[in-house]
PDB file of C-alpha atoms and ligand atoms in Angstrom:
ATOM      1  CA  MET A   1      71.082 -16.065  -4.706  1.00 53.00           C
ATOM      2  CA  ALA A   2      70.583 -19.535  -3.236  1.00 68.00           C
ATOM      3  CA  HIS A   3      69.771 -21.316  -6.477  1.00 85.00           C
ATOM      4  CA  LEU A   4      71.179 -21.336  -9.977  1.00 93.00           C
ATOM      5  CA  PRO A   5      69.814 -18.767 -12.428  1.00 97.00           C
ATOM      6  CA  PHE A   6      67.143 -20.249 -14.661  1.00 97.00           C
ATOM      7  CA  ASP A   7      69.295 -20.084 -17.769  1.00 96.00           C
ATOM      8  CA  GLN A   8      71.815 -22.376 -16.084  1.00 96.00           C
ATOM      9  CA  LEU A   9      69.599 -25.299 -15.115  1.00 97.00           C
ATOM     10  CA  GLU A  10      70.080 -28.617 -16.840  1.00 96.00           C
ATOM     11  CA  GLY A  11      67.892 -30.720 -19.064  1.00 98.00           C
ATOM     12  CA  GLU A  12      65.957 -29.963 -22.214  1.00 98.00           C
ATOM     13  CA  ILE A  13      63.514 -27.367 -23.423  1.00 98.00           C
ATOM     14  CA  TRP A  14      60.966 -27.900 -26.178  1.00 99.00           C
ATOM     15  CA  TYR A  15      61.693 -25.099 -28.630  1.00 98.00           C
ATOM     16  CA  ASP A  16      59.841 -24.550 -31.919  1.00 98.00           C
ATOM     17  CA  GLY A  17      59.047 -28.205 -32.373  1.00 98.00           C
ATOM     18  CA  ALA A  18      62.151 -29.962 -31.056  1.00 98.00           C
ATOM     19  CA  PHE A  19      63.822 -30.766 -27.763  1.00 98.00           C
ATOM     20  CA  VAL A  20      67.038 -28.775 -27.372  1.00 98.00           C
ATOM     21  CA  PRO A  21      69.639 -28.759 -24.572  1.00 98.00           C
ATOM     22  CA  TRP A  22      68.650 -26.278 -21.819  1.00 98.00           C
ATOM     23  CA  ALA A  23      71.641 -24.000 -22.554  1.00 97.00           C
ATOM     24  CA  ASP A  24      70.713 -23.748 -26.258  1.00 98.00           C
ATOM     25  CA  ALA A  25      67.151 -22.476 -25.769  1.00 98.00           C
ATOM     26  CA  LYS A  26      68.098 -18.898 -26.683  1.00 97.00           C
ATOM     27  CA  LEU A  27      66.571 -16.056 -28.662  1.00 95.00           C
ATOM     28  CA  HIS A  28      68.133 -13.094 -30.358  1.00 96.00           C
ATOM     29  CA  VAL A  29      68.192  -9.742 -28.546  1.00 97.00           C
ATOM     30  CA  LEU A  30      66.365  -8.228 -31.523  1.00 98.00           C
ATOM     31  CA  SER A  31      63.142 -10.119 -30.884  1.00 98.00           C
ATOM     32  CA  HIS A  32      59.853  -8.281 -31.088  1.00 98.00           C
ATOM     33  CA  GLY A  33      58.603 -10.095 -28.003  1.00 98.00           C
ATOM     34  CA  LEU A  34      61.319  -8.509 -25.881  1.00 98.00           C
ATOM     35  CA  HIS A  35      61.023  -4.945 -27.185  1.00 98.00           C
ATOM     36  CA  TYR A  36      57.257  -4.648 -27.587  1.00 98.00           C
ATOM     37  CA  ALA A  37      55.962  -7.287 -25.129  1.00 98.00           C
ATOM     38  CA  SER A  38      54.385  -9.322 -27.938  1.00 98.00           C
ATOM     39  CA  SER A  39      54.618 -12.380 -25.741  1.00 98.00           C
ATOM     40  CA  VAL A  40      52.141 -14.612 -23.903  1.00 98.00           C
ATOM     41  CA  PHE A  41      52.766 -17.410 -21.462  1.00 98.00           C
ATOM     42  CA  GLU A  42      51.251 -19.967 -19.119  1.00 98.00           C
ATOM     43  CA  GLY A  43      52.042 -21.157 -15.620  1.00 98.00           C
ATOM     44  CA  GLU A  44      51.164 -24.814 -15.053  1.00 98.00           C
ATOM     45  CA  ARG A  45      51.784 -27.328 -12.304  1.00 98.00           C
ATOM     46  CA  ALA A  46      52.370 -31.048 -12.673  1.00 98.00           C
ATOM     47  CA  TYR A  47      51.342 -33.162  -9.714  1.00 97.00           C
ATOM     48  CA  GLY A  48      52.325 -36.814  -9.690  1.00 96.00           C
ATOM     49  CA  GLY A  49      53.593 -36.513 -13.272  1.00 96.00           C
ATOM     50  CA  GLU A  50      50.449 -34.944 -14.774  1.00 97.00           C
ATOM     51  CA  VAL A  51      49.734 -31.299 -15.494  1.00 98.00           C
ATOM     52  CA  PHE A  52      46.586 -30.206 -13.682  1.00 98.00           C
ATOM     53  CA  LYS A  53      44.028 -28.973 -16.260  1.00 98.00           C
ATOM     54  CA  LEU A  54      46.528 -29.009 -19.125  1.00 98.00           C
ATOM     55  CA  ASP A  55      43.779 -28.652 -21.754  1.00 98.00           C
ATOM     56  CA  GLU A  56      42.525 -25.455 -20.135  1.00 98.00           C
ATOM     57  CA  HIS A  57      46.012 -23.976 -19.908  1.00 98.00           C
ATOM     58  CA  THR A  58      46.766 -24.770 -23.551  1.00 98.00           C
ATOM     59  CA  GLN A  59      43.443 -23.281 -24.602  1.00 98.00           C
ATOM     60  CA  ARG A  60      44.220 -20.115 -22.634  1.00 98.00           C
ATOM     61  CA  LEU A  61      47.681 -19.939 -24.257  1.00 98.00           C
ATOM     62  CA  HIS A  62      46.087 -20.029 -27.716  1.00 98.00           C
ATOM     63  CA  ASP A  63      43.446 -17.493 -26.650  1.00 98.00           C
ATOM     64  CA  SER A  64      46.073 -15.166 -25.145  1.00 98.00           C
ATOM     65  CA  ALA A  65      48.007 -15.170 -28.433  1.00 98.00           C
ATOM     66  CA  SER A  66      44.876 -14.626 -30.463  1.00 98.00           C
ATOM     67  CA  ILE A  67      43.942 -11.616 -28.286  1.00 98.00           C
ATOM     68  CA  LEU A  68      47.406 -10.174 -29.063  1.00 98.00           C
ATOM     69  CA  GLY A  69      46.720 -10.742 -32.766  1.00 97.00           C
ATOM     70  CA  PHE A  70      48.927 -13.726 -33.474  1.00 98.00           C
ATOM     71  CA  GLU A  71      48.455 -17.448 -33.898  1.00 98.00           C
ATOM     72  CA  ILE A  72      50.700 -20.027 -32.263  1.00 98.00           C
ATOM     73  CA  PRO A  73      51.740 -22.387 -35.081  1.00 98.00           C
ATOM     74  CA  TYR A  74      51.178 -25.559 -33.018  1.00 98.00           C
ATOM     75  CA  ASP A  75      47.797 -27.066 -32.226  1.00 98.00           C
ATOM     76  CA  ALA A  76      46.678 -28.081 -28.746  1.00 98.00           C
ATOM     77  CA  GLU A  77      47.393 -31.756 -29.368  1.00 98.00           C
ATOM     78  CA  THR A  78      51.004 -30.994 -30.328  1.00 98.00           C
ATOM     79  CA  ILE A  79      51.520 -28.682 -27.356  1.00 98.00           C
ATOM     80  CA  ASN A  80      50.008 -31.166 -24.899  1.00 98.00           C
ATOM     81  CA  ALA A  81      52.029 -34.070 -26.295  1.00 98.00           C
ATOM     82  CA  ALA A  82      55.217 -31.963 -26.140  1.00 98.00           C
ATOM     83  CA  THR A  83      54.457 -31.026 -22.520  1.00 98.00           C
ATOM     84  CA  ARG A  84      53.942 -34.655 -21.509  1.00 98.00           C
ATOM     85  CA  GLU A  85      57.045 -35.810 -23.324  1.00 98.00           C
ATOM     86  CA  LEU A  86      59.059 -33.020 -21.730  1.00 98.00           C
ATOM     87  CA  LEU A  87      58.039 -34.172 -18.237  1.00 98.00           C
ATOM     88  CA  THR A  88      58.995 -37.745 -19.112  1.00 98.00           C
ATOM     89  CA  ARG A  89      62.353 -36.793 -20.618  1.00 98.00           C
ATOM     90  CA  MET A  90      63.154 -34.534 -17.662  1.00 98.00           C
ATOM     91  CA  LYS A  91      61.949 -37.233 -15.223  1.00 98.00           C
ATOM     92  CA  LEU A  92      59.782 -34.628 -13.503  1.00 98.00           C
ATOM     93  CA  VAL A  93      56.952 -35.653 -11.201  1.00 97.00           C
ATOM     94  CA  ASP A  94      56.009 -32.503  -9.267  1.00 97.00           C
ATOM     95  CA  ALA A  95      56.930 -29.591 -11.485  1.00 98.00           C
ATOM     96  CA  TYR A  96      56.200 -26.126 -12.783  1.00 98.00           C
ATOM     97  CA  VAL A  97      55.652 -25.888 -16.538  1.00 98.00           C
ATOM     98  CA  ARG A  98      56.167 -22.648 -18.444  1.00 98.00           C
ATOM     99  CA  PRO A  99      55.112 -22.384 -22.096  1.00 99.00           C
ATOM    100  CA  VAL A 100      55.911 -19.018 -23.689  1.00 99.00           C
ATOM    101  CA  ALA A 101      55.114 -17.736 -27.187  1.00 99.00           C
ATOM    102  CA  TRP A 102      56.520 -14.601 -28.790  1.00 98.00           C
ATOM    103  CA  ARG A 103      56.958 -12.692 -32.016  1.00 98.00           C
ATOM    104  CA  GLY A 104      60.399 -13.103 -33.572  1.00 98.00           C
ATOM    105  CA  SER A 105      62.845 -10.809 -35.352  1.00 97.00           C
ATOM    106  CA  GLU A 106      61.762 -10.275 -38.964  1.00 97.00           C
ATOM    107  CA  MET A 107      60.478  -6.767 -38.246  1.00 95.00           C
ATOM    108  CA  MET A 108      61.723  -4.517 -35.475  1.00 95.00           C
ATOM    109  CA  GLY A 109      59.212  -1.760 -35.042  1.00 96.00           C
ATOM    110  CA  VAL A 110      55.714  -1.353 -33.663  1.00 97.00           C
ATOM    111  CA  SER A 111      54.334  -3.215 -36.651  1.00 97.00           C
ATOM    112  CA  ALA A 112      55.279  -6.866 -36.767  1.00 96.00           C
ATOM    113  CA  GLN A 113      52.828  -8.230 -39.295  1.00 94.00           C
ATOM    114  CA  HIS A 114      55.205 -10.801 -40.747  1.00 92.00           C
ATOM    115  CA  ASN A 115      57.195 -11.904 -37.744  1.00 97.00           C
ATOM    116  CA  THR A 116      57.525 -15.609 -37.098  1.00 98.00           C
ATOM    117  CA  ILE A 117      55.788 -16.862 -33.971  1.00 98.00           C
ATOM    118  CA  HIS A 118      57.912 -18.954 -31.639  1.00 98.00           C
ATOM    119  CA  LEU A 119      56.914 -21.279 -28.841  1.00 98.00           C
ATOM    120  CA  ALA A 120      59.043 -22.785 -26.093  1.00 99.00           C
ATOM    121  CA  ILE A 121      58.058 -25.013 -23.174  1.00 99.00           C
ATOM    122  CA  ALA A 122      60.287 -25.374 -20.128  1.00 98.00           C
ATOM    123  CA  ALA A 123      59.695 -27.324 -16.920  1.00 98.00           C
ATOM    124  CA  TRP A 124      61.491 -27.543 -13.617  1.00 98.00           C
ATOM    125  CA  GLU A 125      61.049 -29.308 -10.353  1.00 97.00           C
ATOM    126  CA  TRP A 126      58.532 -27.760  -7.971  1.00 95.00           C
ATOM    127  CA  PRO A 127      57.880 -30.005  -5.007  1.00 87.00           C
ATOM    128  CA  SER A 128      54.298 -30.214  -3.878  1.00 79.00           C
ATOM    129  CA  TYR A 129      54.733 -29.375  -0.209  1.00 77.00           C
ATOM    130  CA  PHE A 130      51.477 -29.408   1.610  1.00 75.00           C
ATOM    131  CA  LYS A 131      52.055 -28.015   5.044  1.00 79.00           C
ATOM    132  CA  PRO A 132      48.670 -26.649   6.040  1.00 78.00           C
ATOM    133  CA  GLU A 133      49.998 -25.537   9.427  1.00 81.00           C
ATOM    134  CA  GLU A 134      52.460 -23.151   7.736  1.00 82.00           C
ATOM    135  CA  ARG A 135      49.883 -21.716   5.374  1.00 86.00           C
ATOM    136  CA  LEU A 136      47.365 -21.286   8.153  1.00 89.00           C
ATOM    137  CA  LYS A 137      49.306 -18.294   9.439  1.00 92.00           C
ATOM    138  CA  GLY A 138      48.176 -16.445   6.343  1.00 96.00           C
ATOM    139  CA  ILE A 139      50.254 -14.060   4.251  1.00 97.00           C
ATOM    140  CA  ARG A 140      50.356 -10.260   4.508  1.00 97.00           C
ATOM    141  CA  LEU A 141      49.459  -8.092   1.521  1.00 98.00           C
ATOM    142  CA  ASP A 142      50.191  -4.449   0.852  1.00 97.00           C
ATOM    143  CA  MET A 143      47.785  -2.300  -1.163  1.00 98.00           C
ATOM    144  CA  ALA A 144      49.315  -1.811  -4.618  1.00 98.00           C
ATOM    145  CA  LYS A 145      49.657   1.665  -6.068  1.00 97.00           C
ATOM    146  CA  TYR A 146      48.988   0.452  -9.618  1.00 98.00           C
ATOM    147  CA  ARG A 147      45.552  -0.601 -10.756  1.00 98.00           C
ATOM    148  CA  ARG A 148      44.395  -3.267 -13.207  1.00 98.00           C
ATOM    149  CA  PRO A 149      43.715  -1.427 -16.450  1.00 98.00           C
ATOM    150  CA  ASP A 150      40.377  -0.689 -18.066  1.00 98.00           C
ATOM    151  CA  PRO A 151      39.625  -3.286 -20.803  1.00 98.00           C
ATOM    152  CA  ALA A 152      39.523  -0.277 -23.140  1.00 98.00           C
ATOM    153  CA  THR A 153      43.222   0.390 -22.457  1.00 97.00           C
ATOM    154  CA  ALA A 154      44.761  -3.100 -22.368  1.00 97.00           C
ATOM    155  CA  PRO A 155      44.027  -6.643 -23.604  1.00 98.00           C
ATOM    156  CA  CYS A 156      43.255  -7.743 -20.043  1.00 97.00           C
ATOM    157  CA  ARG A 157      41.954 -11.230 -20.863  1.00 97.00           C
ATOM    158  CA  SER A 158      45.285 -12.277 -22.303  1.00 98.00           C
ATOM    159  CA  LYS A 159      47.986 -13.741 -20.094  1.00 98.00           C
ATOM    160  CA  ALA A 160      50.328 -11.328 -21.834  1.00 98.00           C
ATOM    161  CA  ALA A 161      53.820 -10.514 -20.613  1.00 98.00           C
ATOM    162  CA  GLY A 162      53.168  -6.766 -20.873  1.00 98.00           C
ATOM    163  CA  LEU A 163      50.418  -6.844 -18.278  1.00 98.00           C
ATOM    164  CA  TYR A 164      52.934  -8.023 -15.668  1.00 98.00           C
ATOM    165  CA  MET A 165      54.962  -4.799 -15.711  1.00 98.00           C
ATOM    166  CA  ILE A 166      52.724  -3.259 -13.024  1.00 98.00           C
ATOM    167  CA  CYS A 167      52.615  -6.570 -11.124  1.00 98.00           C
ATOM    168  CA  THR A 168      56.394  -6.728 -10.752  1.00 98.00           C
ATOM    169  CA  LEU A 169      56.490  -3.060  -9.704  1.00 98.00           C
ATOM    170  CA  SER A 170      53.728  -3.629  -7.150  1.00 98.00           C
ATOM    171  CA  LYS A 171      55.250  -6.824  -5.798  1.00 98.00           C
ATOM    172  CA  HIS A 172      58.686  -5.226  -5.446  1.00 98.00           C
ATOM    173  CA  GLU A 173      57.217  -2.289  -3.533  1.00 98.00           C
ATOM    174  CA  ALA A 174      55.302  -4.691  -1.250  1.00 97.00           C
ATOM    175  CA  GLU A 175      58.423  -6.777  -0.619  1.00 97.00           C
ATOM    176  CA  ARG A 176      60.394  -3.622   0.251  1.00 98.00           C
ATOM    177  CA  GLN A 177      57.789  -2.981   2.968  1.00 97.00           C
ATOM    178  CA  GLY A 178      58.029  -6.560   4.288  1.00 97.00           C
ATOM    179  CA  TYR A 179      54.799  -7.853   2.721  1.00 97.00           C
ATOM    180  CA  ALA A 180      54.479 -11.088   0.749  1.00 96.00           C
ATOM    181  CA  ASP A 181      52.415  -9.596  -2.090  1.00 97.00           C
ATOM    182  CA  ALA A 182      50.112  -6.736  -3.028  1.00 98.00           C
ATOM    183  CA  LEU A 183      46.393  -6.417  -3.668  1.00 98.00           C
ATOM    184  CA  MET A 184      45.557  -4.486  -6.805  1.00 98.00           C
ATOM    185  CA  LEU A 185      42.387  -2.500  -7.308  1.00 98.00           C
ATOM    186  CA  ASP A 186      40.984  -2.120 -10.802  1.00 98.00           C
ATOM    187  CA  TRP A 187      40.681   1.035 -12.875  1.00 98.00           C
ATOM    188  CA  ARG A 188      37.340   1.834 -11.142  1.00 98.00           C
ATOM    189  CA  GLY A 189      38.836   1.449  -7.675  1.00 98.00           C
ATOM    190  CA  GLN A 190      37.182  -1.934  -7.015  1.00 98.00           C
ATOM    191  CA  VAL A 191      39.060  -4.890  -5.533  1.00 98.00           C
ATOM    192  CA  ALA A 192      40.653  -6.883  -8.389  1.00 98.00           C
ATOM    193  CA  GLU A 193      43.376  -9.437  -7.609  1.00 98.00           C
ATOM    194  CA  ALA A 194      46.898  -9.949  -6.271  1.00 98.00           C
ATOM    195  CA  THR A 195      49.924  -9.628  -8.582  1.00 98.00           C
ATOM    196  CA  GLY A 196      49.735 -13.273  -9.705  1.00 98.00           C
ATOM    197  CA  ALA A 197      46.648 -14.740  -8.039  1.00 98.00           C
ATOM    198  CA  ASN A 198      42.905 -14.163  -7.654  1.00 98.00           C
ATOM    199  CA  VAL A 199      41.288 -13.136  -4.369  1.00 98.00           C
ATOM    200  CA  PHE A 200      38.315 -14.425  -2.350  1.00 99.00           C
ATOM    201  CA  PHE A 201      36.671 -13.184   0.866  1.00 99.00           C
ATOM    202  CA  ILE A 202      34.389 -14.849   3.390  1.00 98.00           C
ATOM    203  CA  LYS A 203      31.629 -13.361   5.507  1.00 98.00           C
ATOM    204  CA  ASP A 204      28.734 -15.041   7.345  1.00 98.00           C
ATOM    205  CA  GLY A 205      29.531 -18.393   5.732  1.00 97.00           C
ATOM    206  CA  LYS A 206      29.351 -16.979   2.180  1.00 98.00           C
ATOM    207  CA  ILE A 207      32.193 -16.605  -0.279  1.00 98.00           C
ATOM    208  CA  HIS A 208      32.636 -13.367  -2.223  1.00 99.00           C
ATOM    209  CA  THR A 209      34.999 -12.813  -5.140  1.00 99.00           C
ATOM    210  CA  PRO A 210      35.339  -9.980  -7.673  1.00 98.00           C
ATOM    211  CA  THR A 211      33.803 -10.508 -11.115  1.00 98.00           C
ATOM    212  CA  PRO A 212      36.766 -11.048 -13.474  1.00 98.00           C
ATOM    213  CA  ASP A 213      35.823  -8.405 -16.017  1.00 98.00           C
ATOM    214  CA  CYS A 214      39.255  -6.750 -16.300  1.00 98.00           C
ATOM    215  CA  PHE A 215      41.681  -9.368 -14.997  1.00 98.00           C
ATOM    216  CA  LEU A 216      42.435 -13.047 -15.436  1.00 98.00           C
ATOM    217  CA  ASP A 217      39.631 -15.492 -14.583  1.00 98.00           C
ATOM    218  CA  GLY A 218      42.135 -17.968 -13.147  1.00 98.00           C
ATOM    219  CA  ILE A 219      41.888 -21.688 -13.752  1.00 98.00           C
ATOM    220  CA  THR A 220      42.434 -22.184 -10.010  1.00 98.00           C
ATOM    221  CA  ARG A 221      39.746 -19.586  -9.299  1.00 98.00           C
ATOM    222  CA  ARG A 222      37.227 -21.543 -11.356  1.00 98.00           C
ATOM    223  CA  THR A 223      38.332 -24.831  -9.770  1.00 98.00           C
ATOM    224  CA  VAL A 224      37.924 -23.419  -6.256  1.00 98.00           C
ATOM    225  CA  ILE A 225      34.481 -21.993  -7.094  1.00 98.00           C
ATOM    226  CA  ASP A 226      33.435 -25.504  -8.221  1.00 98.00           C
ATOM    227  CA  LEU A 227      34.890 -27.075  -5.091  1.00 98.00           C
ATOM    228  CA  ALA A 228      33.080 -24.545  -2.883  1.00 98.00           C
ATOM    229  CA  LYS A 229      29.778 -25.193  -4.659  1.00 98.00           C
ATOM    230  CA  ARG A 230      30.265 -28.965  -4.303  1.00 98.00           C
ATOM    231  CA  ARG A 231      30.524 -28.326  -0.552  1.00 98.00           C
ATOM    232  CA  GLY A 232      27.300 -26.353  -0.692  1.00 98.00           C
ATOM    233  CA  PHE A 233      28.868 -22.954  -0.028  1.00 98.00           C
ATOM    234  CA  GLU A 234      27.319 -19.959  -1.711  1.00 98.00           C
ATOM    235  CA  VAL A 235      29.768 -18.170  -4.012  1.00 98.00           C
ATOM    236  CA  ILE A 236      28.929 -14.588  -4.954  1.00 98.00           C
ATOM    237  CA  GLU A 237      30.790 -13.009  -7.887  1.00 98.00           C
ATOM    238  CA  ARG A 238      30.291  -9.272  -7.754  1.00 98.00           C
ATOM    239  CA  ALA A 239      31.957  -5.851  -7.617  1.00 98.00           C
ATOM    240  CA  ILE A 240      33.739  -5.503  -4.267  1.00 98.00           C
ATOM    241  CA  GLN A 241      34.642  -2.088  -2.842  1.00 98.00           C
ATOM    242  CA  PRO A 242      37.890  -1.804  -0.852  1.00 98.00           C
ATOM    243  CA  ASP A 243      36.151  -0.549   2.323  1.00 98.00           C
ATOM    244  CA  GLU A 244      34.133  -3.786   2.435  1.00 98.00           C
ATOM    245  CA  MET A 245      37.358  -5.510   3.479  1.00 98.00           C
ATOM    246  CA  ALA A 246      36.772  -4.116   6.988  1.00 98.00           C
ATOM    247  CA  GLU A 247      33.739  -6.416   7.267  1.00 98.00           C
ATOM    248  CA  PHE A 248      35.120  -9.610   5.715  1.00 98.00           C
ATOM    249  CA  GLU A 249      36.148 -12.304   8.190  1.00 98.00           C
ATOM    250  CA  ALA A 250      38.536 -14.311   6.035  1.00 98.00           C
ATOM    251  CA  CYS A 251      40.462 -13.976   2.783  1.00 98.00           C
ATOM    252  CA  PHE A 252      42.484 -16.251   0.529  1.00 98.00           C
ATOM    253  CA  LEU A 253      44.287 -16.143  -2.813  1.00 98.00           C
ATOM    254  CA  THR A 254      44.056 -18.721  -5.585  1.00 98.00           C
ATOM    255  CA  GLY A 255      46.472 -19.456  -8.404  1.00 98.00           C
ATOM    256  CA  THR A 256      48.468 -22.213 -10.017  1.00 98.00           C
ATOM    257  CA  ALA A 257      51.485 -21.257  -7.895  1.00 96.00           C
ATOM    258  CA  ALA A 258      49.591 -19.964  -4.834  1.00 96.00           C
ATOM    259  CA  GLU A 259      47.088 -22.871  -4.851  1.00 97.00           C
ATOM    260  CA  VAL A 260      44.792 -21.760  -1.979  1.00 97.00           C
ATOM    261  CA  THR A 261      46.738 -19.411   0.305  1.00 97.00           C
ATOM    262  CA  PRO A 262      45.057 -17.758   3.278  1.00 97.00           C
ATOM    263  CA  VAL A 263      45.653 -14.025   3.810  1.00 98.00           C
ATOM    264  CA  SER A 264      45.948 -12.546   7.303  1.00 98.00           C
ATOM    265  CA  GLU A 265      46.286  -8.865   6.388  1.00 98.00           C
ATOM    266  CA  ILE A 266      45.695  -6.488   3.480  1.00 98.00           C
ATOM    267  CA  GLY A 267      46.995  -3.021   4.313  1.00 97.00           C
ATOM    268  CA  PRO A 268      44.888  -1.827   7.277  1.00 97.00           C
ATOM    269  CA  TYR A 269      42.502  -4.826   7.187  1.00 98.00           C
ATOM    270  CA  SER A 270      43.011  -8.099   9.043  1.00 98.00           C
ATOM    271  CA  PHE A 271      41.467 -11.524   8.607  1.00 98.00           C
ATOM    272  CA  GLN A 272      41.168 -14.822  10.446  1.00 97.00           C
ATOM    273  CA  VAL A 273      42.036 -18.089   8.739  1.00 96.00           C
ATOM    274  CA  ASP A 274      38.615 -19.717   9.033  1.00 97.00           C
ATOM    275  CA  ALA A 275      37.238 -23.239   8.576  1.00 97.00           C
ATOM    276  CA  ILE A 276      35.983 -22.551   5.031  1.00 98.00           C
ATOM    277  CA  SER A 277      39.435 -21.431   3.869  1.00 97.00           C
ATOM    278  CA  ARG A 278      40.958 -24.487   5.464  1.00 96.00           C
ATOM    279  CA  THR A 279      38.430 -26.817   3.850  1.00 97.00           C
ATOM    280  CA  LEU A 280      39.017 -25.320   0.395  1.00 98.00           C
ATOM    281  CA  MET A 281      42.778 -25.509   0.865  1.00 97.00           C
ATOM    282  CA  GLU A 282      42.460 -29.217   1.599  1.00 96.00           C
ATOM    283  CA  ASP A 283      39.888 -29.835  -1.145  1.00 97.00           C
ATOM    284  CA  TYR A 284      42.135 -28.145  -3.701  1.00 98.00           C
ATOM    285  CA  HIS A 285      45.095 -30.194  -2.589  1.00 96.00           C
ATOM    286  CA  ALA A 286      43.052 -33.381  -3.038  1.00 96.00           C
ATOM    287  CA  GLU A 287      41.676 -32.203  -6.400  1.00 97.00           C
ATOM    288  CA  VAL A 288      45.079 -31.667  -8.034  1.00 97.00           C
ATOM    289  CA  GLN A 289      46.221 -35.219  -7.320  1.00 93.00           C
ATOM    290  CA  PRO A 290      45.982 -37.142 -10.621  1.00 88.00           C
ATOM    291  CA  GLN A 291      43.994 -39.999  -9.143  1.00 75.00           C
ATOM    292  CA  ALA A 292      41.432 -37.525  -7.722  1.00 65.00           C
ATOM    293  CA  ALA A 293      40.743 -36.040 -11.151  1.00 59.00           C
ATOM    294  CA  ALA A 294      40.343 -39.563 -12.614  1.00 63.00           C
ATOM    295  CA  LYS A 295      37.941 -40.521  -9.824  1.00 58.00           C
ATOM    296  CA  VAL A 296      35.677 -37.545 -10.504  1.00 60.00           C
ATOM    297  CA  ALA A 297      35.724 -38.315 -14.267  1.00 62.00           C
ATOM    298  CA  ALA A 298      34.841 -41.960 -13.619  1.00 64.00           C
ATOM    299  CA  ALA A 299      31.972 -40.930 -11.353  1.00 62.00           C
ATOM    300  CA  GLY A 300      30.689 -38.769 -14.221  1.00 56.00           C
TER     301      GLY A 300
HETATM  302  N1  LIG B   1      45.941 -13.354 -11.943  1.00 97.35           N
HETATM  303  C1  LIG B   1      47.200 -13.198 -12.383  1.00 97.35           C
HETATM  304  C2  LIG B   1      47.695 -11.824 -12.699  1.00 97.35           C
HETATM  305  C3  LIG B   1      48.031 -14.320 -12.542  1.00 97.35           C
HETATM  306  O1  LIG B   1      49.287 -14.168 -12.979  1.00 97.35           O
HETATM  307  C4  LIG B   1      47.536 -15.602 -12.213  1.00 97.35           C
HETATM  308  C5  LIG B   1      48.433 -16.801 -12.358  1.00 97.35           C
HETATM  309  N2  LIG B   1      48.402 -17.282 -13.680  1.00 97.35           N
HETATM  310  C6  LIG B   1      46.214 -15.710 -11.754  1.00 97.35           C
HETATM  311  C7  LIG B   1      45.453 -14.570 -11.626  1.00 97.35           C
HETATM  312  C8  LIG B   1      45.625 -17.048 -11.415  1.00 97.35           C
HETATM  313  O2  LIG B   1      45.472 -17.809 -12.583  1.00 97.35           O
HETATM  314  P1  LIG B   1      45.541 -19.403 -12.566  1.00 97.35           P
HETATM  315  O3  LIG B   1      44.671 -19.841 -11.440  1.00 97.35           O
HETATM  316  O4  LIG B   1      45.023 -19.787 -13.883  1.00 97.35           O
HETATM  317  O5  LIG B   1      46.957 -19.757 -12.328  1.00 97.35           O
END
């Protein structure tokens, strides 16, 4: 492995209300969150020292916990202040921020009614490389074997650790075959999303994306839809069948980590990296810069 394992980085982690040395941010092996996946998290990016859409991420963290039946014992103001202070103390400018909440150890069985809820926030450097020429090659996706579950079988609106089991399996299988990622269908067999990013398609100048009724409605997804509409592009949210991919001209993924990443292949289907994808890639890059967000706010 080229880099240090994450438990060996240096700095501080905000843990249950206080900043602790990185090496001390531990939990006991008998934690409900580990055994029963009673854990929710966020993935955030700081650009130029500010987390992009921090309020929305913190809101989703609270919502994710509430969907899993627990309440994070820190309000949004506390979480946001802790996040900002963490970036300052760690001297981070362009960074990834990972809050995670989980049920503790008081009960160790399926029922965990009285377990304490813990929250930790870690951050590490994540340079904001913007090399459009590299991304313009597009990434290759495999078709995943696993499907996004029916909302009747899983709490699919929560960014819950347990929902990532099939994502890791799908991504590993794709990587074994030389692909960058995998496209997952949903329980009905409709196009859903990649293992950690939402998906968009382009045809005849219009943008199509699956309705997020059984997977995460990403914060980046919503941002990119707004950016596309500001440009006057039509965005159609609808059910998308896999065989429609034969007719789509372009495809890209969106996510906090992926930003806007063009896709050149999904299984048997291939795509061009078109002008709309390129425009949205650049618009997103401009949007995440802290001064850009302030400009839009000032313009009302
Ligand atoms: N779907 C999944 C499964 C994800 O893990 C992510 C990344 N959080 C997304 C979609 C995109 O969400 P966001 O744009 O809020 O990062």
